[in-house]
Amino acid sequence: MVRLITHNLLACHAKNCTSNNFPLQFKDIEIELREAEFNPDFIRGFLPKLEWKALIDAAKQLGDTSLPSEQPEMIDDEFLKNLHHVLLEIHIEEGAMICPNCQHVYPISNGIPNMLLAEHEIG
Amino acid sequence: MSRPELIAPPEIYYGDVEATKYTNNTRIQQIQADMTYRALELLNLPPDEPAFLLDIGCGSGLSGEILDEEGYTWVGVDVAPSMLEVALEREVEGDLFLQDIGQGFGFRPGSFDGAISISVLQWLLNAETSHPTSSPPHRLTRFFTTLHSALRNPSRAILQFYPTSDDQIQLITSIAQKAGFGGGVVVDYPNSKKARKVFLCLFVGGGGSQVPKGLDGEEVEAGEDQAKFESRREKSGKRGKDGKRKSIKDRDWILRKKELYRQRGKESIPRDSKYTGRKRKTVF
Ligand SMILES: C[S@@+](CC[C@H](N)C(=O)[O-])C[C@H]1O[C@@H](n2cnc3c(N)ncnc32)[C@H](O)[C@@H]1O
Ligand SMILES: [Zn+2]
């Protein structure tokens, strides 16, 4: 059950992979939409944590273009609802995430990304 | 109690059979639930504010389920696929990751408003292999350093675990401290063999907070180093408010949630009973 809310926080953690290691690139993704309870306060509070461009790109890749390319100054309900949908209701079920720097592949199966590193990748 | 962490590596010990047995054991459910509530209390989040939490070693979601009930959004990591599978079956709400915490996290700085870990850390004290990168101190260092950076400033991480000796507590607290954490160890019911529980309470920033008191009046069990670790903060005055989070979700909320689960076709929802939504016994 990886969603864009966590994808947006996730960088590669392989040994010596410390720059250009975010965002992980999706590959061969299958998604599932599932409704989640809308909590505007939570979404508003989360805004400062987001890397906006990475989020927009990822959402686009998953077929959602409801968000503006710049984070808006005026936060209205419609925006929060769209953001809620993008962050919490799109579940990535299968596929992989690939580090743009070291190319490590984090496979996703049954909604669960495998973050385990091989021995030589452990920092 | 036998020590599972001495028997086999976690992902093997918690295989399909044990994962199910563990999760369905009502006594375990109760104990894990009580400790999760206590951890949330020690986490001392601002009341009635949403928060984004990390559940370290989330297993089959016994702790995560309570985070759901409490209305938190969370991410869970665990190294045992079978435990995560049970968590999926139970339809917990958190995003789950297959991850060895001894390898560290890749979360961006400031990602989480807090972290809990229930009955996990003792596993890191046992090396699975003889490879140098998996010596316990190395794994603990990697774990605490990357956890510290994944937490926002200020915030806390509360980790309940089962140490076998004071030396283990020393080792863990000193590595946590080197990783940048403040805090210390809280021991609940120190004089009861059965009820005694050890919580590592770690602070990011927020130098004013004091290590909370253990239950039963007796305060902190401090070894020498640890005493140093704590006296530093005793001086710094300002007391962490024991703000109790009052928003234990009400019956309505739970019923709604159960209804939602039923609609999604989740089968094992307990029937609504007179206990539904009753406040669990609080520990303070
Ligand atoms: C006693 S269970 C607790 C699970 C859950 N927190 C609860 O309260 O029910 C311990 C869990 O720690 C996990 N664990 C042990 N070592 C780990 C590691 N190195 N990385 C991630 N998880 C680990 C095990 O797989 C297991 O699910
Ligand atoms: Zn990488």
PDB file of N, CA, C and O in Angstrom, chain A residues 8-78:
ATOM      1  N   ASN A   8       6.586  10.476  -1.789  1.00  0.00           N
ATOM      2  CA  ASN A   8       7.142  11.820  -1.789  1.00  0.00           C
ATOM      3  C   ASN A   8       8.180  12.044  -0.680  1.00  0.00           C
ATOM      4  O   ASN A   8       8.909  13.034  -0.683  1.00  0.00           O
ATOM      5  N   LEU A   9       8.235  11.134   0.271  1.00  0.00           N
ATOM      6  CA  LEU A   9       9.185  11.278   1.378  1.00  0.00           C
ATOM      7  C   LEU A   9      10.385  10.367   1.230  1.00  0.00           C
ATOM      8  O   LEU A   9      11.314  10.406   2.032  1.00  0.00           O
ATOM      9  N   LEU A  10      10.338   9.532   0.203  1.00  0.00           N
ATOM     10  CA  LEU A  10      11.265   8.423   0.136  1.00  0.00           C
ATOM     11  C   LEU A  10      12.431   8.677  -0.813  1.00  0.00           C
ATOM     12  O   LEU A  10      12.251   8.892  -2.001  1.00  0.00           O
ATOM     13  N   ALA A  11      13.642   8.624  -0.260  1.00  0.00           N
ATOM     14  CA  ALA A  11      14.845   8.694  -1.099  1.00  0.00           C
ATOM     15  C   ALA A  11      15.534   7.337  -1.037  1.00  0.00           C
ATOM     16  O   ALA A  11      15.232   6.517  -0.183  1.00  0.00           O
ATOM     17  N   CYS A  12      16.455   7.128  -1.940  1.00  0.00           N
ATOM     18  CA  CYS A  12      17.219   5.883  -1.935  1.00  0.00           C
ATOM     19  C   CYS A  12      18.128   5.865  -0.699  1.00  0.00           C
ATOM     20  O   CYS A  12      18.704   6.878  -0.334  1.00  0.00           O
ATOM     21  N   HIS A  13      18.244   4.707  -0.038  1.00  0.00           N
ATOM     22  CA  HIS A  13      19.106   4.655   1.144  1.00  0.00           C
ATOM     23  C   HIS A  13      20.272   3.673   0.972  1.00  0.00           C
ATOM     24  O   HIS A  13      20.849   3.209   1.950  1.00  0.00           O
ATOM     25  N   ALA A  14      20.596   3.400  -0.288  1.00  0.00           N
ATOM     26  CA  ALA A  14      21.758   2.534  -0.520  1.00  0.00           C
ATOM     27  C   ALA A  14      23.043   3.278  -0.150  1.00  0.00           C
ATOM     28  O   ALA A  14      23.089   4.516  -0.139  1.00  0.00           O
ATOM     29  N   LYS A  15      24.073   2.506   0.146  1.00  0.00           N
ATOM     30  CA  LYS A  15      25.361   3.056   0.569  1.00  0.00           C
ATOM     31  C   LYS A  15      25.887   4.090  -0.439  1.00  0.00           C
ATOM     32  O   LYS A  15      25.842   3.854  -1.654  1.00  0.00           O
ATOM     33  N   ASN A  16      26.366   5.182   0.079  1.00  0.00           N
ATOM     34  CA  ASN A  16      26.974   6.234  -0.741  1.00  0.00           C
ATOM     35  C   ASN A  16      26.047   6.870  -1.778  1.00  0.00           C
ATOM     36  O   ASN A  16      26.495   7.612  -2.642  1.00  0.00           O
ATOM     37  N   CYS A  17      24.789   6.555  -1.709  1.00  0.00           N
ATOM     38  CA  CYS A  17      23.846   7.161  -2.648  1.00  0.00           C
ATOM     39  C   CYS A  17      23.183   8.331  -1.937  1.00  0.00           C
ATOM     40  O   CYS A  17      22.165   8.174  -1.286  1.00  0.00           O
ATOM     41  N   THR A  18      23.801   9.511  -2.044  1.00  0.00           N
ATOM     42  CA  THR A  18      23.333  10.612  -1.219  1.00  0.00           C
ATOM     43  C   THR A  18      22.892  11.835  -2.017  1.00  0.00           C
ATOM     44  O   THR A  18      22.350  12.766  -1.458  1.00  0.00           O
ATOM     45  N   SER A  19      23.132  11.830  -3.322  1.00  0.00           N
ATOM     46  CA  SER A  19      22.635  12.969  -4.093  1.00  0.00           C
ATOM     47  C   SER A  19      21.894  12.464  -5.324  1.00  0.00           C
ATOM     48  O   SER A  19      22.136  11.347  -5.786  1.00  0.00           O
ATOM     49  N   ASN A  20      20.988  13.289  -5.799  1.00  0.00           N
ATOM     50  CA  ASN A  20      20.174  12.898  -6.939  1.00  0.00           C
ATOM     51  C   ASN A  20      19.466  11.559  -6.706  1.00  0.00           C
ATOM     52  O   ASN A  20      19.181  10.820  -7.628  1.00  0.00           O
ATOM     53  N   ASN A  21      19.179  11.242  -5.430  1.00  0.00           N
ATOM     54  CA  ASN A  21      18.578   9.944  -5.094  1.00  0.00           C
ATOM     55  C   ASN A  21      17.084  10.067  -4.794  1.00  0.00           C
ATOM     56  O   ASN A  21      16.492   9.219  -4.153  1.00  0.00           O
ATOM     57  N   PHE A  22      16.463  11.158  -5.251  1.00  0.00           N
ATOM     58  CA  PHE A  22      15.050  11.439  -5.026  1.00  0.00           C
ATOM     59  C   PHE A  22      14.505  12.227  -6.214  1.00  0.00           C
ATOM     60  O   PHE A  22      15.231  13.054  -6.752  1.00  0.00           O
ATOM     61  N   PRO A  23      13.261  12.025  -6.619  1.00  0.00           N
ATOM     62  CA  PRO A  23      12.334  10.964  -6.194  1.00  0.00           C
ATOM     63  C   PRO A  23      12.629   9.661  -6.918  1.00  0.00           C
ATOM     64  O   PRO A  23      13.190   9.670  -8.014  1.00  0.00           O
ATOM     65  N   LEU A  24      12.248   8.562  -6.309  1.00  0.00           N
ATOM     66  CA  LEU A  24      12.385   7.266  -6.954  1.00  0.00           C
ATOM     67  C   LEU A  24      11.429   7.219  -8.142  1.00  0.00           C
ATOM     68  O   LEU A  24      10.303   7.707  -8.075  1.00  0.00           O
ATOM     69  N   GLN A  25      11.923   6.643  -9.246  1.00  0.00           N
ATOM     70  CA  GLN A  25      11.125   6.622 -10.478  1.00  0.00           C
ATOM     71  C   GLN A  25      10.246   5.372 -10.541  1.00  0.00           C
ATOM     72  O   GLN A  25      10.719   4.273 -10.286  1.00  0.00           O
ATOM     73  N   PHE A  26       8.988   5.578 -10.897  1.00  0.00           N
ATOM     74  CA  PHE A  26       8.087   4.431 -11.022  1.00  0.00           C
ATOM     75  C   PHE A  26       8.359   3.653 -12.307  1.00  0.00           C
ATOM     76  O   PHE A  26       8.701   4.235 -13.338  1.00  0.00           O
ATOM     77  N   LYS A  27       8.144   2.337 -12.230  1.00  0.00           N
ATOM     78  CA  LYS A  27       8.241   1.519 -13.428  1.00  0.00           C
ATOM     79  C   LYS A  27       7.162   0.434 -13.396  1.00  0.00           C
ATOM     80  O   LYS A  27       6.936  -0.188 -12.357  1.00  0.00           O
ATOM     81  N   ASP A  28       6.499   0.236 -14.524  1.00  0.00           N
ATOM     82  CA  ASP A  28       5.485  -0.828 -14.672  1.00  0.00           C
ATOM     83  C   ASP A  28       4.495  -0.865 -13.518  1.00  0.00           C
ATOM     84  O   ASP A  28       4.281  -1.895 -12.891  1.00  0.00           O
ATOM     85  N   ILE A  29       3.913   0.292 -13.262  1.00  0.00           N
ATOM     86  CA  ILE A  29       3.075   0.450 -12.082  1.00  0.00           C
ATOM     87  C   ILE A  29       1.633  -0.011 -12.330  1.00  0.00           C
ATOM     88  O   ILE A  29       1.067   0.258 -13.373  1.00  0.00           O
ATOM     89  N   GLU A  30       1.074  -0.699 -11.339  1.00  0.00           N
ATOM     90  CA  GLU A  30      -0.376  -0.924 -11.333  1.00  0.00           C
ATOM     91  C   GLU A  30      -0.953  -0.225 -10.120  1.00  0.00           C
ATOM     92  O   GLU A  30      -0.433  -0.360  -9.019  1.00  0.00           O
ATOM     93  N   ILE A  31      -2.041   0.525 -10.336  1.00  0.00           N
ATOM     94  CA  ILE A  31      -2.619   1.248  -9.209  1.00  0.00           C
ATOM     95  C   ILE A  31      -4.037   0.792  -8.907  1.00  0.00           C
ATOM     96  O   ILE A  31      -4.698   0.144  -9.727  1.00  0.00           O
ATOM     97  N   GLU A  32      -4.488   1.144  -7.712  1.00  0.00           N
ATOM     98  CA  GLU A  32      -5.844   0.865  -7.308  1.00  0.00           C
ATOM     99  C   GLU A  32      -6.331   2.099  -6.557  1.00  0.00           C
ATOM    100  O   GLU A  32      -5.580   2.676  -5.767  1.00  0.00           O
ATOM    101  N   LEU A  33      -7.561   2.516  -6.829  1.00  0.00           N
ATOM    102  CA  LEU A  33      -8.094   3.675  -6.111  1.00  0.00           C
ATOM    103  C   LEU A  33      -8.942   3.193  -4.945  1.00  0.00           C
ATOM    104  O   LEU A  33      -9.746   2.292  -5.087  1.00  0.00           O
ATOM    105  N   ARG A  34      -8.706   3.777  -3.782  1.00  0.00           N
ATOM    106  CA  ARG A  34      -9.506   3.430  -2.605  1.00  0.00           C
ATOM    107  C   ARG A  34      -9.814   4.688  -1.820  1.00  0.00           C
ATOM    108  O   ARG A  34      -8.923   5.492  -1.556  1.00  0.00           O
ATOM    109  N   GLU A  35     -11.068   4.842  -1.461  1.00  0.00           N
ATOM    110  CA  GLU A  35     -11.468   6.047  -0.762  1.00  0.00           C
ATOM    111  C   GLU A  35     -10.836   6.116   0.622  1.00  0.00           C
ATOM    112  O   GLU A  35     -10.681   5.108   1.288  1.00  0.00           O
ATOM    113  N   ALA A  36     -10.471   7.324   1.026  1.00  0.00           N
ATOM    114  CA  ALA A  36      -9.968   7.512   2.389  1.00  0.00           C
ATOM    115  C   ALA A  36     -10.708   8.694   3.008  1.00  0.00           C
ATOM    116  O   ALA A  36     -11.169   9.589   2.300  1.00  0.00           O
ATOM    117  N   GLU A  37     -10.806   8.680   4.322  1.00  0.00           N
ATOM    118  CA  GLU A  37     -11.503   9.750   5.015  1.00  0.00           C
ATOM    119  C   GLU A  37     -10.768  11.081   4.818  1.00  0.00           C
ATOM    120  O   GLU A  37      -9.556  11.157   5.016  1.00  0.00           O
ATOM    121  N   PHE A  38     -11.490  12.113   4.433  1.00  0.00           N
ATOM    122  CA  PHE A  38     -10.894  13.417   4.147  1.00  0.00           C
ATOM    123  C   PHE A  38     -10.687  14.200   5.435  1.00  0.00           C
ATOM    124  O   PHE A  38     -11.627  14.452   6.182  1.00  0.00           O
ATOM    125  N   ASN A  39      -9.442  14.539   5.695  1.00  0.00           N
ATOM    126  CA  ASN A  39      -9.140  15.340   6.880  1.00  0.00           C
ATOM    127  C   ASN A  39      -8.364  16.583   6.440  1.00  0.00           C
ATOM    128  O   ASN A  39      -7.148  16.567   6.295  1.00  0.00           O
ATOM    129  N   PRO A  40      -9.099  17.695   6.206  1.00  0.00           N
ATOM    130  CA  PRO A  40      -8.466  18.899   5.653  1.00  0.00           C
ATOM    131  C   PRO A  40      -7.314  19.411   6.510  1.00  0.00           C
ATOM    132  O   PRO A  40      -6.308  19.890   5.975  1.00  0.00           O
ATOM    133  N   ASP A  41      -7.435  19.280   7.839  1.00  0.00           N
ATOM    134  CA  ASP A  41      -6.356  19.765   8.703  1.00  0.00           C
ATOM    135  C   ASP A  41      -5.072  18.986   8.474  1.00  0.00           C
ATOM    136  O   ASP A  41      -3.977  19.551   8.460  1.00  0.00           O
ATOM    137  N   PHE A  42      -5.240  17.687   8.317  1.00  0.00           N
ATOM    138  CA  PHE A  42      -4.057  16.865   8.078  1.00  0.00           C
ATOM    139  C   PHE A  42      -3.370  17.262   6.779  1.00  0.00           C
ATOM    140  O   PHE A  42      -2.155  17.460   6.731  1.00  0.00           O
ATOM    141  N   ILE A  43      -4.173  17.412   5.735  1.00  0.00           N
ATOM    142  CA  ILE A  43      -3.610  17.750   4.425  1.00  0.00           C
ATOM    143  C   ILE A  43      -2.915  19.116   4.472  1.00  0.00           C
ATOM    144  O   ILE A  43      -1.802  19.288   3.982  1.00  0.00           O
ATOM    145  N   ARG A  44      -3.591  20.073   5.105  1.00  0.00           N
ATOM    146  CA  ARG A  44      -3.003  21.412   5.203  1.00  0.00           C
ATOM    147  C   ARG A  44      -1.680  21.357   5.950  1.00  0.00           C
ATOM    148  O   ARG A  44      -0.679  21.939   5.541  1.00  0.00           O
ATOM    149  N   GLY A  45      -1.662  20.611   7.051  1.00  0.00           N
ATOM    150  CA  GLY A  45      -0.449  20.472   7.853  1.00  0.00           C
ATOM    151  C   GLY A  45       0.670  19.773   7.110  1.00  0.00           C
ATOM    152  O   GLY A  45       1.843  19.947   7.426  1.00  0.00           O
ATOM    153  N   PHE A  46       0.299  18.971   6.128  1.00  0.00           N
ATOM    154  CA  PHE A  46       1.306  18.193   5.416  1.00  0.00           C
ATOM    155  C   PHE A  46       1.997  18.991   4.307  1.00  0.00           C
ATOM    156  O   PHE A  46       3.096  18.644   3.878  1.00  0.00           O
ATOM    157  N   LEU A  47       1.319  20.044   3.853  1.00  0.00           N
ATOM    158  CA  LEU A  47       1.836  20.830   2.725  1.00  0.00           C
ATOM    159  C   LEU A  47       3.322  21.195   2.822  1.00  0.00           C
ATOM    160  O   LEU A  47       4.070  21.014   1.856  1.00  0.00           O
ATOM    161  N   PRO A  48       3.772  21.698   3.983  1.00  0.00           N
ATOM    162  CA  PRO A  48       5.178  22.107   4.052  1.00  0.00           C
ATOM    163  C   PRO A  48       6.161  20.954   3.869  1.00  0.00           C
ATOM    164  O   PRO A  48       7.329  21.182   3.555  1.00  0.00           O
ATOM    165  N   LYS A  49       5.715  19.726   4.085  1.00  0.00           N
ATOM    166  CA  LYS A  49       6.636  18.589   3.968  1.00  0.00           C
ATOM    167  C   LYS A  49       6.817  18.135   2.522  1.00  0.00           C
ATOM    168  O   LYS A  49       7.725  17.371   2.227  1.00  0.00           O
ATOM    169  N   LEU A  50       5.943  18.582   1.648  1.00  0.00           N
ATOM    170  CA  LEU A  50       5.940  18.032   0.293  1.00  0.00           C
ATOM    171  C   LEU A  50       7.000  18.647  -0.609  1.00  0.00           C
ATOM    172  O   LEU A  50       7.273  19.843  -0.538  1.00  0.00           O
ATOM    173  N   GLU A  51       7.585  17.812  -1.436  1.00  0.00           N
ATOM    174  CA  GLU A  51       8.381  18.289  -2.561  1.00  0.00           C
ATOM    175  C   GLU A  51       7.413  18.393  -3.724  1.00  0.00           C
ATOM    176  O   GLU A  51       7.036  17.379  -4.328  1.00  0.00           O
ATOM    177  N   TRP A  52       6.999  19.606  -4.029  1.00  0.00           N
ATOM    178  CA  TRP A  52       5.863  19.781  -4.923  1.00  0.00           C
ATOM    179  C   TRP A  52       6.091  19.218  -6.325  1.00  0.00           C
ATOM    180  O   TRP A  52       5.268  18.507  -6.868  1.00  0.00           O
ATOM    181  N   LYS A  53       7.246  19.542  -6.879  1.00  0.00           N
ATOM    182  CA  LYS A  53       7.482  19.109  -8.256  1.00  0.00           C
ATOM    183  C   LYS A  53       7.478  17.585  -8.358  1.00  0.00           C
ATOM    184  O   LYS A  53       6.904  17.006  -9.287  1.00  0.00           O
ATOM    185  N   ALA A  54       8.139  16.944  -7.405  1.00  0.00           N
ATOM    186  CA  ALA A  54       8.171  15.477  -7.411  1.00  0.00           C
ATOM    187  C   ALA A  54       6.754  14.914  -7.328  1.00  0.00           C
ATOM    188  O   ALA A  54       6.418  13.927  -7.988  1.00  0.00           O
ATOM    189  N   LEU A  55       5.911  15.575  -6.534  1.00  0.00           N
ATOM    190  CA  LEU A  55       4.539  15.099  -6.376  1.00  0.00           C
ATOM    191  C   LEU A  55       3.753  15.226  -7.676  1.00  0.00           C
ATOM    192  O   LEU A  55       3.052  14.297  -8.095  1.00  0.00           O
ATOM    193  N   ILE A  56       3.886  16.397  -8.306  1.00  0.00           N
ATOM    194  CA  ILE A  56       3.159  16.634  -9.551  1.00  0.00           C
ATOM    195  C   ILE A  56       3.579  15.643 -10.630  1.00  0.00           C
ATOM    196  O   ILE A  56       2.752  15.049 -11.321  1.00  0.00           O
ATOM    197  N   ASP A  57       4.894  15.433 -10.729  1.00  0.00           N
ATOM    198  CA  ASP A  57       5.403  14.490 -11.734  1.00  0.00           C
ATOM    199  C   ASP A  57       4.882  13.085 -11.475  1.00  0.00           C
ATOM    200  O   ASP A  57       4.453  12.391 -12.395  1.00  0.00           O
ATOM    201  N   ALA A  58       4.942  12.676 -10.207  1.00  0.00           N
ATOM    202  CA  ALA A  58       4.481  11.325  -9.868  1.00  0.00           C
ATOM    203  C   ALA A  58       2.988  11.182 -10.148  1.00  0.00           C
ATOM    204  O   ALA A  58       2.544  10.188 -10.727  1.00  0.00           O
ATOM    205  N   ALA A  59       2.212  12.210  -9.765  1.00  0.00           N
ATOM    206  CA  ALA A  59       0.764  12.148  -9.993  1.00  0.00           C
ATOM    207  C   ALA A  59       0.472  12.025 -11.484  1.00  0.00           C
ATOM    208  O   ALA A  59      -0.384  11.242 -11.898  1.00  0.00           O
ATOM    209  N   LYS A  60       1.197  12.807 -12.265  1.00  0.00           N
ATOM    210  CA  LYS A  60       1.010  12.760 -13.719  1.00  0.00           C
ATOM    211  C   LYS A  60       1.257  11.354 -14.245  1.00  0.00           C
ATOM    212  O   LYS A  60       0.482  10.813 -15.026  1.00  0.00           O
ATOM    213  N   GLN A  61       2.368  10.781 -13.788  1.00  0.00           N
ATOM    214  CA  GLN A  61       2.696   9.419 -14.214  1.00  0.00           C
ATOM    215  C   GLN A  61       1.582   8.433 -13.894  1.00  0.00           C
ATOM    216  O   GLN A  61       1.395   7.449 -14.593  1.00  0.00           O
ATOM    217  N   LEU A  62       0.875   8.703 -12.800  1.00  0.00           N
ATOM    218  CA  LEU A  62      -0.208   7.807 -12.407  1.00  0.00           C
ATOM    219  C   LEU A  62      -1.535   8.252 -13.012  1.00  0.00           C
ATOM    220  O   LEU A  62      -2.593   7.736 -12.681  1.00  0.00           O
ATOM    221  N   GLY A  63      -1.483   9.261 -13.881  1.00  0.00           N
ATOM    222  CA  GLY A  63      -2.679   9.663 -14.613  1.00  0.00           C
ATOM    223  C   GLY A  63      -3.536  10.706 -13.938  1.00  0.00           C
ATOM    224  O   GLY A  63      -4.679  10.922 -14.321  1.00  0.00           O
ATOM    225  N   ASP A  64      -3.002  11.379 -12.926  1.00  0.00           N
ATOM    226  CA  ASP A  64      -3.787  12.418 -12.253  1.00  0.00           C
ATOM    227  C   ASP A  64      -3.169  13.782 -12.510  1.00  0.00           C
ATOM    228  O   ASP A  64      -2.015  14.032 -12.178  1.00  0.00           O
ATOM    229  N   THR A  65      -3.979  14.688 -13.103  1.00  0.00           N
ATOM    230  CA  THR A  65      -3.454  16.015 -13.419  1.00  0.00           C
ATOM    231  C   THR A  65      -4.258  17.113 -12.719  1.00  0.00           C
ATOM    232  O   THR A  65      -4.316  18.245 -13.167  1.00  0.00           O
ATOM    233  N   SER A  66      -4.867  16.746 -11.585  1.00  0.00           N
ATOM    234  CA  SER A  66      -5.763  17.695 -10.919  1.00  0.00           C
ATOM    235  C   SER A  66      -5.020  18.792 -10.158  1.00  0.00           C
ATOM    236  O   SER A  66      -5.616  19.787  -9.767  1.00  0.00           O
ATOM    237  N   LEU A  67      -3.715  18.636  -9.955  1.00  0.00           N
ATOM    238  CA  LEU A  67      -2.993  19.616  -9.140  1.00  0.00           C
ATOM    239  C   LEU A  67      -2.240  20.621  -9.997  1.00  0.00           C
ATOM    240  O   LEU A  67      -1.717  20.279 -11.051  1.00  0.00           O
ATOM    241  N   PRO A  68      -2.183  21.896  -9.525  1.00  0.00           N
ATOM    242  CA  PRO A  68      -1.448  22.934 -10.261  1.00  0.00           C
ATOM    243  C   PRO A  68       0.058  22.686 -10.181  1.00  0.00           C
ATOM    244  O   PRO A  68       0.536  22.108  -9.213  1.00  0.00           O
ATOM    245  N   SER A  69       0.788  23.164 -11.187  1.00  0.00           N
ATOM    246  CA  SER A  69       2.216  22.867 -11.231  1.00  0.00           C
ATOM    247  C   SER A  69       3.001  23.649 -10.171  1.00  0.00           C
ATOM    248  O   SER A  69       4.114  23.273  -9.818  1.00  0.00           O
ATOM    249  N   GLU A  70       2.410  24.740  -9.690  1.00  0.00           N
ATOM    250  CA  GLU A  70       3.018  25.429  -8.549  1.00  0.00           C
ATOM    251  C   GLU A  70       2.082  25.287  -7.362  1.00  0.00           C
ATOM    252  O   GLU A  70       0.863  25.333  -7.527  1.00  0.00           O
ATOM    253  N   GLN A  71       2.648  25.154  -6.165  1.00  0.00           N
ATOM    254  CA  GLN A  71       1.802  25.101  -4.982  1.00  0.00           C
ATOM    255  C   GLN A  71       1.085  26.444  -4.845  1.00  0.00           C
ATOM    256  O   GLN A  71       1.742  27.484  -4.790  1.00  0.00           O
ATOM    257  N   PRO A  72      -0.250  26.459  -4.819  1.00  0.00           N
ATOM    258  CA  PRO A  72      -0.984  27.733  -4.823  1.00  0.00           C
ATOM    259  C   PRO A  72      -0.844  28.472  -3.500  1.00  0.00           C
ATOM    260  O   PRO A  72      -0.597  27.864  -2.466  1.00  0.00           O
ATOM    261  N   GLU A  73      -1.027  29.792  -3.557  1.00  0.00           N
ATOM    262  CA  GLU A  73      -0.968  30.546  -2.308  1.00  0.00           C
ATOM    263  C   GLU A  73      -2.293  30.475  -1.580  1.00  0.00           C
ATOM    264  O   GLU A  73      -2.341  30.383  -0.366  1.00  0.00           O
ATOM    265  N   MET A  74      -3.370  30.520  -2.382  1.00  0.00           N
ATOM    266  CA  MET A  74      -4.703  30.414  -1.772  1.00  0.00           C
ATOM    267  C   MET A  74      -5.081  28.938  -1.666  1.00  0.00           C
ATOM    268  O   MET A  74      -5.190  28.256  -2.672  1.00  0.00           O
ATOM    269  N   ILE A  75      -5.259  28.480  -0.431  1.00  0.00           N
ATOM    270  CA  ILE A  75      -5.599  27.077  -0.230  1.00  0.00           C
ATOM    271  C   ILE A  75      -7.114  26.964  -0.050  1.00  0.00           C
ATOM    272  O   ILE A  75      -7.639  27.365   0.972  1.00  0.00           O
ATOM    273  N   ASP A  76      -7.794  26.490  -1.062  1.00  0.00           N
ATOM    274  CA  ASP A  76      -9.241  26.312  -0.879  1.00  0.00           C
ATOM    275  C   ASP A  76      -9.576  24.819  -0.776  1.00  0.00           C
ATOM    276  O   ASP A  76      -8.733  23.951  -0.933  1.00  0.00           O
ATOM    277  N   ASP A  77     -10.866  24.588  -0.522  1.00  0.00           N
ATOM    278  CA  ASP A  77     -11.305  23.224  -0.246  1.00  0.00           C
ATOM    279  C   ASP A  77     -11.114  22.291  -1.436  1.00  0.00           C
ATOM    280  O   ASP A  77     -10.768  21.130  -1.277  1.00  0.00           O
ATOM    281  N   GLU A  78     -11.336  22.862  -2.614  1.00  0.00           N
ATOM    282  CA  GLU A  78     -11.227  21.996  -3.789  1.00  0.00           C
ATOM    283  C   GLU A  78      -9.785  21.517  -3.960  1.00  0.00           C
ATOM    284  O   GLU A  78      -9.525  20.332  -4.219  1.00  0.00           O
TER     285      GLU A  78
END
